[in-house]
Short mmCIF file of C-alpha atoms in Angstrom, two decimals:
data_model
loop_
_atom_site.label_atom_id
_atom_site.label_comp_id
_atom_site.label_asym_id
_atom_site.label_seq_id
_atom_site.Cartn_x
_atom_site.Cartn_y
_atom_site.Cartn_z
CA UNK S 224 43.83 96.65 93.81
CA UNK S 225 43.77 94.32 96.84
CA UNK S 226 40.61 93.22 98.66
CA UNK S 227 41.36 95.53 101.59
CA UNK S 228 41.80 98.48 99.23
CA UNK S 229 38.43 97.67 97.59
CA UNK S 230 36.68 97.52 100.99
CA UNK S 231 38.23 100.82 102.13
CA UNK S 232 37.28 102.44 98.82
CA UNK S 233 33.66 101.26 99.13
CA UNK S 234 33.39 102.45 102.76
CA UNK S 235 34.83 105.82 101.83
CA UNK S 236 32.34 106.18 98.95
CA UNK S 237 29.42 105.24 101.23
CA UNK S 238 30.53 107.66 103.95
CA UNK S 239 30.95 110.46 101.44
CA UNK S 240 27.58 109.75 99.80
CA UNK S 241 25.88 109.56 103.20
CA UNK S 242 27.40 112.88 104.18
CA UNK S 243 26.16 114.57 101.00
CA UNK S 244 22.65 113.14 101.45
CA UNK S 245 22.55 114.21 105.10
CA UNK S 246 23.76 117.68 104.18
CA UNK S 247 21.10 117.92 101.45
CA UNK S 248 18.42 116.96 103.99
CA UNK S 249 19.78 119.53 106.45
CA UNK S 250 20.73 116.75 108.91
CA UNK S 251 23.91 118.40 110.14
CA UNK S 252 24.58 115.80 112.83
CA UNK S 253 24.55 112.94 110.34
CA UNK S 254 26.60 114.95 107.85
CA UNK S 255 29.28 115.58 110.47
CA UNK S 256 29.38 111.91 111.47
CA UNK S 257 29.68 110.82 107.83
CA UNK S 258 32.48 113.33 107.26
CA UNK S 259 34.28 112.04 110.39
CA UNK S 260 34.00 108.45 109.15
CA UNK S 261 35.31 109.48 105.72
CA UNK S 262 38.31 111.24 107.30
CA UNK S 263 39.02 108.16 109.48
CA UNK S 264 38.94 105.90 106.44
CA UNK S 265 41.30 108.26 104.60
CA UNK S 266 43.65 108.15 107.61
CA UNK S 267 43.64 104.35 107.70
CA UNK S 268 44.24 104.27 103.97
CA UNK S 269 47.14 106.71 104.30
CA UNK S 270 48.74 104.74 107.15
CA UNK S 271 48.44 101.55 105.16
CA UNK S 272 50.10 103.20 102.16
CA UNK S 273 52.97 104.44 104.33
CA UNK S 274 53.41 100.96 105.78
CA UNK S 275 53.51 99.44 102.31
CA UNK S 276 56.08 102.03 101.23
CA UNK S 277 58.26 101.13 104.23
CA UNK S 278 58.03 97.44 103.37
CA UNK S 279 58.96 98.18 99.76
CA UNK S 280 61.88 100.36 100.89
CA UNK S 281 63.10 97.60 103.22
CA UNK S 282 62.94 95.06 100.41
CA UNK S 283 64.87 97.40 98.11
CA UNK S 284 67.52 97.88 100.82
CA UNK S 285 67.87 94.12 101.30
CA UNK S 286 68.16 93.65 97.54
CA UNK S 287 70.87 96.32 97.34
CA UNK S 288 72.75 94.67 100.25
CA UNK S 289 72.60 91.31 98.48
CA UNK S 290 73.85 92.87 95.24
CA UNK S 291 76.67 94.60 97.16
CA UNK S 292 77.63 91.27 98.75
CA UNK S 293 77.73 89.56 95.36
CA UNK S 294 79.91 92.36 93.96
CA UNK S 295 82.29 92.07 96.92
CA UNK S 296 82.54 88.32 96.44
CA UNK S 297 83.22 88.79 92.74
CA UNK S 298 85.90 91.35 93.58
CA UNK S 299 87.65 88.95 95.97
CA UNK S 300 87.54 86.13 93.41
CA UNK S 301 88.81 88.52 90.72
CA UNK S 302 91.72 89.48 92.99
CA UNK S 303 92.65 85.82 93.44
CA UNK S 304 92.35 85.19 89.69
CA UNK S 305 94.63 88.17 89.03
CA UNK S 306 97.20 86.56 91.30
CA UNK S 307 96.93 83.33 89.29
CA UNK S 308 97.49 85.28 86.05
CA UNK S 309 100.56 86.97 87.53
CA UNK S 310 101.92 83.59 88.57
CA UNK S 311 101.36 82.27 85.06
CA UNK S 312 103.23 85.26 83.67
CA UNK S 313 106.05 84.50 86.05
CA UNK S 314 106.04 80.89 84.84
CA UNK S 315 106.40 82.11 81.24
CA UNK S 316 109.31 84.34 82.27
CA UNK S 317 111.01 81.44 84.02
CA UNK S 318 110.50 79.23 80.98
CA UNK S 319 112.25 81.88 78.90
CA UNK S 320 115.04 81.89 81.47
CA UNK S 321 115.40 78.12 81.13
CA UNK S 322 115.57 78.45 77.34
CA UNK S 323 118.30 81.03 77.76
CA UNK S 324 120.17 78.65 80.07
CA UNK S 325 119.93 75.95 77.39
CA UNK S 326 121.51 78.29 74.86
CA UNK S 327 124.30 79.03 77.33
CA UNK S 328 124.96 75.30 77.75
CA UNK S 329 125.16 74.84 73.99
CA UNK S 330 127.57 77.76 73.74
CA UNK S 331 129.69 76.30 76.54
CA UNK S 332 129.78 72.95 74.76
CA UNK S 333 130.95 74.61 71.56
CA UNK S 334 133.58 76.56 73.48
CA UNK S 335 134.91 73.46 75.24
CA UNK S 336 135.00 71.53 71.98
CA UNK S 337 136.98 74.35 70.35
CA UNK S 338 139.44 74.52 73.23
CA UNK S 339 140.01 70.77 73.14
CA UNK S 340 140.57 70.84 69.41
CA UNK S 341 143.22 73.54 69.85
CA UNK S 342 144.87 71.72 72.75
CA UNK S 343 145.05 68.46 70.88
CA UNK S 344 144.43 65.08 72.44
CA UNK S 345 142.67 62.03 71.19
CA UNK S 346 139.23 62.19 69.68
CA UNK S 347 137.96 60.02 72.54
CA UNK S 348 139.27 62.50 75.12
CA UNK S 349 137.53 65.37 73.38
CA UNK S 350 134.35 63.33 73.12
CA UNK S 351 134.39 62.38 76.82
CA UNK S 352 134.97 65.91 78.06
CA UNK S 353 132.31 67.40 75.80
CA UNK S 354 129.88 64.67 76.90
CA UNK S 355 130.60 65.39 80.59
CA UNK S 356 130.00 69.10 80.07
CA UNK S 357 126.70 68.37 78.34
CA UNK S 358 125.61 65.95 81.07
CA UNK S 359 126.47 68.38 83.88
CA UNK S 360 124.64 71.21 82.17
CA UNK S 361 121.63 69.04 81.38
CA UNK S 362 121.35 67.79 84.96
CA UNK S 363 121.55 71.33 86.29
CA UNK S 364 118.91 72.45 83.81
CA UNK S 365 116.70 69.49 84.71
CA UNK S 366 116.90 70.36 88.41
CA UNK S 367 116.04 73.97 87.70
CA UNK S 368 113.11 72.97 85.53
CA UNK S 369 111.70 70.58 88.14
CA UNK S 370 112.05 73.18 90.89
CA UNK S 371 110.32 75.83 88.77
CA UNK S 372 107.48 73.49 87.79
CA UNK S 373 106.95 72.32 91.38
CA UNK S 374 106.98 75.89 92.66
CA UNK S 375 104.50 77.03 90.00
CA UNK S 376 102.17 74.09 90.68
CA UNK S 377 102.35 74.72 94.41
CA UNK S 378 101.54 78.41 94.06
CA UNK S 379 98.75 77.80 91.56
CA UNK S 380 97.29 75.15 93.88
CA UNK S 381 97.46 77.59 96.79
CA UNK S 382 95.72 80.29 94.72
CA UNK S 383 92.97 77.84 93.72
CA UNK S 384 92.41 76.83 97.34
CA UNK S 385 92.29 80.50 98.36
CA UNK S 386 89.62 81.19 95.72
CA UNK S 387 87.53 78.25 96.94
CA UNK S 388 87.95 79.35 100.56
CA UNK S 389 86.98 82.93 99.69
CA UNK S 390 83.82 81.71 97.98
CA UNK S 391 82.96 79.52 100.98
CA UNK S 392 83.46 82.42 103.39
CA UNK S 393 81.28 84.64 101.22
CA UNK S 394 78.47 82.08 101.45
CA UNK S 395 79.03 81.31 105.12
CA UNK S 396 79.19 84.87 106.46
CA UNK S 397 76.31 86.84 104.98
CA UNK S 398 77.63 90.42 104.96
CA UNK S 399 77.81 93.03 102.24
CA UNK S 400 80.48 94.99 104.09
CA UNK S 401 84.13 95.34 103.17
CA UNK S 402 86.62 92.97 104.82
CA UNK S 403 90.31 93.70 105.43
CA UNK S 404 92.80 92.10 103.05
CA UNK S 405 93.58 88.42 103.63
CA UNK S 406 96.89 86.67 103.10
CA UNK S 407 100.46 87.87 103.68
CA UNK S 408 100.57 88.92 107.37
CA UNK S 409 96.79 88.79 107.73
CA UNK S 410 94.69 85.67 108.16
CA UNK S 411 94.33 83.89 104.82
CA UNK S 412 91.02 82.50 103.60
CA UNK S 413 91.94 78.84 104.20
CA UNK S 414 92.86 79.56 107.82
CA UNK S 415 89.60 81.48 108.23
CA UNK S 416 87.63 78.45 107.03
CA UNK S 417 89.56 76.21 109.44
CA UNK S 418 88.87 78.66 112.26
CA UNK S 419 85.15 78.64 111.49
CA UNK S 420 85.15 74.84 111.69
CA UNK S 421 86.85 75.05 115.10
CA UNK S 422 84.23 77.52 116.28
CA UNK S 423 81.45 75.20 115.16
CA UNK S 424 83.04 72.38 117.18
CA UNK S 425 83.89 74.33 120.33
CA UNK S 426 80.80 76.61 120.46
CA UNK S 427 82.59 79.23 122.62
CA UNK S 428 80.63 81.89 124.49
CA UNK S 429 83.58 83.92 125.77
CA UNK S 430 86.56 84.50 123.46
CA UNK S 431 89.76 86.36 124.37
CA UNK S 432 91.89 87.57 121.48
CA UNK S 433 95.45 88.86 121.88
CA UNK S 434 96.19 90.92 118.77
CA UNK S 435 93.21 92.03 116.69
CA UNK S 436 92.65 91.94 112.93
CA UNK S 437 90.63 89.90 110.46
CA UNK S 438 89.97 87.30 113.16
CA UNK S 439 88.17 89.97 115.21
CA UNK S 440 85.52 90.27 112.49
CA UNK S 441 85.33 86.50 112.08
CA UNK S 442 84.77 85.99 115.82
CA UNK S 443 82.36 88.94 115.93
CA UNK S 444 80.11 87.60 113.18
CA UNK S 445 80.13 84.13 114.74
CA UNK S 446 79.17 85.47 118.18
CA UNK S 447 76.48 87.69 116.67
CA UNK S 448 74.87 84.58 115.20
CA UNK S 449 75.38 82.25 118.19
CA UNK S 450 75.63 84.54 121.22
CA UNK S 451 78.59 85.45 123.39
CA UNK S 452 81.25 88.15 123.65
CA UNK S 453 84.75 88.82 122.33
CA UNK S 454 87.43 90.52 124.45
CA UNK S 455 90.17 91.74 122.11
CA UNK S 456 93.45 93.39 123.13
CA UNK S 457 96.05 95.45 121.28
CA UNK S 458 99.17 97.13 122.64
CA UNK S 459 99.06 100.17 120.30
CA UNK S 460 96.27 102.65 119.60
CA UNK S 461 96.96 102.40 115.86
CA UNK S 462 96.05 98.72 115.68
CA UNK S 463 93.07 99.03 117.99
CA UNK S 464 91.64 102.03 116.11
CA UNK S 465 92.10 100.34 112.73
CA UNK S 466 90.21 97.27 113.91
CA UNK S 467 87.58 99.46 115.58
CA UNK S 468 86.78 101.08 112.23
CA UNK S 469 86.05 97.66 110.70
CA UNK S 470 84.08 96.55 113.76
CA UNK S 471 81.90 99.65 113.43
CA UNK S 472 81.51 99.12 109.67
CA UNK S 473 80.27 95.57 110.30
CA UNK S 474 77.99 96.61 113.17
CA UNK S 475 79.72 94.30 115.65
CA UNK S 476 80.05 96.70 118.61
CA UNK S 477 77.41 94.81 120.69
CA UNK S 478 79.59 91.67 120.84
CA UNK S 479 83.17 93.01 120.47
CA UNK S 480 85.00 94.67 123.37
CA UNK S 481 88.19 96.25 121.96
CA UNK S 482 90.67 97.22 124.68
CA UNK S 483 94.08 98.89 124.78
CA UNK S 484 96.66 96.99 126.84
CA UNK S 485 100.15 98.55 126.53
CA UNK S 486 103.15 96.27 126.92
CA UNK S 487 104.78 96.23 130.35
CA UNK S 488 107.70 94.29 131.91
CA UNK S 489 106.64 90.88 133.19
CA UNK S 490 108.05 88.85 136.05
CA UNK S 491 109.51 85.65 134.52
CA UNK S 492 107.41 82.61 135.44
CA UNK S 493 110.38 80.28 135.18
CA UNK S 494 112.84 78.74 137.62
CA UNK S 495 115.70 79.95 135.44
CA UNK S 496 116.91 83.40 136.41
CA UNK S 497 117.52 85.75 133.46
CA UNK S 498 120.94 87.21 132.85
CA UNK S 499 121.66 90.42 134.75
CA UNK S 500 121.90 92.48 131.56
CA UNK S 501 118.79 90.90 130.00
CA UNK S 502 115.68 93.02 129.72
CA UNK S 503 112.54 91.59 131.37
CA UNK S 504 110.01 90.20 128.89
CA UNK S 505 107.32 92.60 127.67
CA UNK S 506 103.67 91.56 127.59
CA UNK S 507 100.19 93.03 127.79
CA UNK S 508 99.34 94.90 130.98
CA UNK S 509 95.98 93.37 131.90
CA UNK S 510 95.76 94.91 135.37
CA UNK S 511 92.83 97.13 134.29
CA UNK S 512 91.44 94.78 131.64
CA UNK S 513 87.85 93.61 131.35
CA UNK S 514 88.01 89.81 131.19
CA UNK S 515 85.44 87.01 131.50
CA UNK S 516 85.53 84.75 134.53
CA UNK S 517 85.98 81.77 132.19
CA UNK S 518 87.55 81.73 128.73
CA UNK S 519 86.18 79.24 126.21
CA UNK S 520 88.61 80.14 123.43
CA UNK S 521 91.96 81.94 123.68
CA UNK S 522 93.42 83.19 120.39
CA UNK S 523 97.07 84.29 120.69
CA UNK S 524 98.25 86.44 117.79
CA UNK S 525 100.24 89.02 119.73
CA UNK S 526 102.38 90.72 120.76
CA UNK S 527 104.40 90.87 117.51
CA UNK S 528 107.64 88.91 117.41
CA UNK S 529 109.55 92.19 117.04
CA UNK S 530 108.73 93.11 120.66
CA UNK S 531 111.08 90.44 122.00
CA UNK S 532 112.04 86.75 121.97
CA UNK S 533 109.19 84.32 122.63
CA UNK S 534 106.89 87.34 122.84
CA UNK S 535 103.71 85.27 123.15
CA UNK S 536 104.88 82.81 125.77
CA UNK S 537 103.44 84.73 128.81
CA UNK S 538 99.86 84.26 127.56
CA UNK S 539 99.18 81.07 129.51
CA UNK S 540 101.04 82.25 132.60
CA UNK S 541 98.56 85.12 132.73
CA UNK S 542 95.34 83.43 131.61
CA UNK S 543 95.58 79.65 132.20
CA UNK S 544 93.57 79.91 135.44
CA UNK S 545 90.64 81.37 133.51
CA UNK S 546 90.45 78.60 130.89
CA UNK S 547 87.17 76.72 131.11
CA UNK S 548 87.10 72.90 130.91
CA UNK S 549 87.35 71.95 127.24
CA UNK S 550 88.66 75.41 126.33
CA UNK S 551 90.59 75.81 123.08
CA UNK S 552 93.92 77.66 122.87
CA UNK S 553 95.05 78.74 119.39
CA UNK S 554 98.57 80.03 118.74
CA UNK S 555 98.86 81.73 115.36
CA UNK S 556 101.98 81.82 113.15
CA UNK S 557 102.73 78.25 114.21
CA UNK S 558 105.15 77.71 111.32
CA UNK S 559 107.74 79.88 113.07
CA UNK S 560 110.38 78.18 115.21
CA UNK S 561 109.67 80.39 118.24
CA UNK S 562 105.96 79.56 118.18
CA UNK S 563 106.78 75.85 117.95
CA UNK S 564 109.02 76.22 121.01
CA UNK S 565 106.32 78.16 122.87
CA UNK S 566 103.72 75.46 122.15
CA UNK S 567 106.11 72.76 123.35
CA UNK S 568 106.74 74.63 126.62
CA UNK S 569 103.02 75.21 127.14
CA UNK S 570 102.26 71.51 126.72
CA UNK S 571 105.06 70.59 129.16
CA UNK S 572 104.13 73.17 131.80
CA UNK S 573 100.36 72.67 131.50
CA UNK S 574 99.67 68.92 131.27
CA UNK S 575 95.94 69.64 131.22
CA UNK S 576 96.42 70.99 127.68
CA UNK S 577 96.55 68.46 124.84
CA UNK S 578 98.06 69.51 121.54
CA UNK S 579 95.87 68.50 118.61
CA UNK S 580 97.13 67.05 115.34
CA UNK S 581 98.60 69.68 113.02
CA UNK S 582 96.48 70.95 110.15
CA UNK S 583 97.34 72.60 106.85
CA UNK S 584 97.21 76.13 108.27
CA UNK S 585 99.67 78.12 110.36
CA UNK S 586 97.82 77.57 113.65
CA UNK S 587 98.79 75.48 116.66
CA UNK S 588 95.76 74.21 118.60
CA UNK S 589 95.71 72.97 122.19
CA UNK S 590 92.59 71.84 124.04
CA UNK S 591 92.06 71.72 127.79
CA UNK S 592 90.90 68.40 129.21
CA UNK S 593 87.47 68.25 130.76
#
């Protein structure tokens, strides 16, 4: 029992005893006062107990959230480890394939030797031709083996880096809520870590995102911690609603503004006239969009390439005037030829943008001078 509990207990006992004594002496006024004091002490005691129960419940909730976060992190690591195991199984299968190829070479050598014996010729001729067959087969097998080993090492190294990046993200972003899948078409863990580093450097307050997804949650958690707002656009309800469900799950509605911006024909911002039979480029219709006066970070991950050639090129034609001094422009899927061409055109047409050195992810980064 705490000191406060002991004091309340003593006061209650005194009030109760005083009330009984007053009642025994027929002092009704004092008995009523003592009873009132006893009731007040009971009320204070009850309120304190309720407060303690709330504190205990809050601590239990926090503990459960932490346990859920740990379980989610373990699940993500387990998923990556499963991928490593599958790759190792594939390596074993390829090794068996190489062994089979070796047997085929030996069989071919025996066949060639038999044919040469039947056809006649000098022993030296037979020896030279058999030796050439063996050398050709061995070189081919050696090339196959090296390619397989390099591919396996590369994929295992990638899986290891993904595991490390997943663990870093789990520590960096303290949430016990489910994240969308990473990798494949979605943002992988290594790119997410790189993006977090960029955010730490740029400290953006107003972010515009073209094409929502895993990055929406990443930006949302960052802005929740550091202040600011994210304006995210999708051209289809399906994509926007899917992201909205994750935004709600993570409690990011206060900082994330998800908007629908259907694709519409755009007037080409180029001196070159398009062919008469060419369709005008399609891009987001931002005529009714909510946008910040100044953009600190522009993340371009849409529209999809399937909507047309150089689908993401119009982004700067539409938003360059809103870029704040020192603003960062990120073009995702930078390993694709079209995105490389888009980045080159942007740098040529907007000399105030400086392309930064390439990194190990699929992002192209440009920074506005100032």
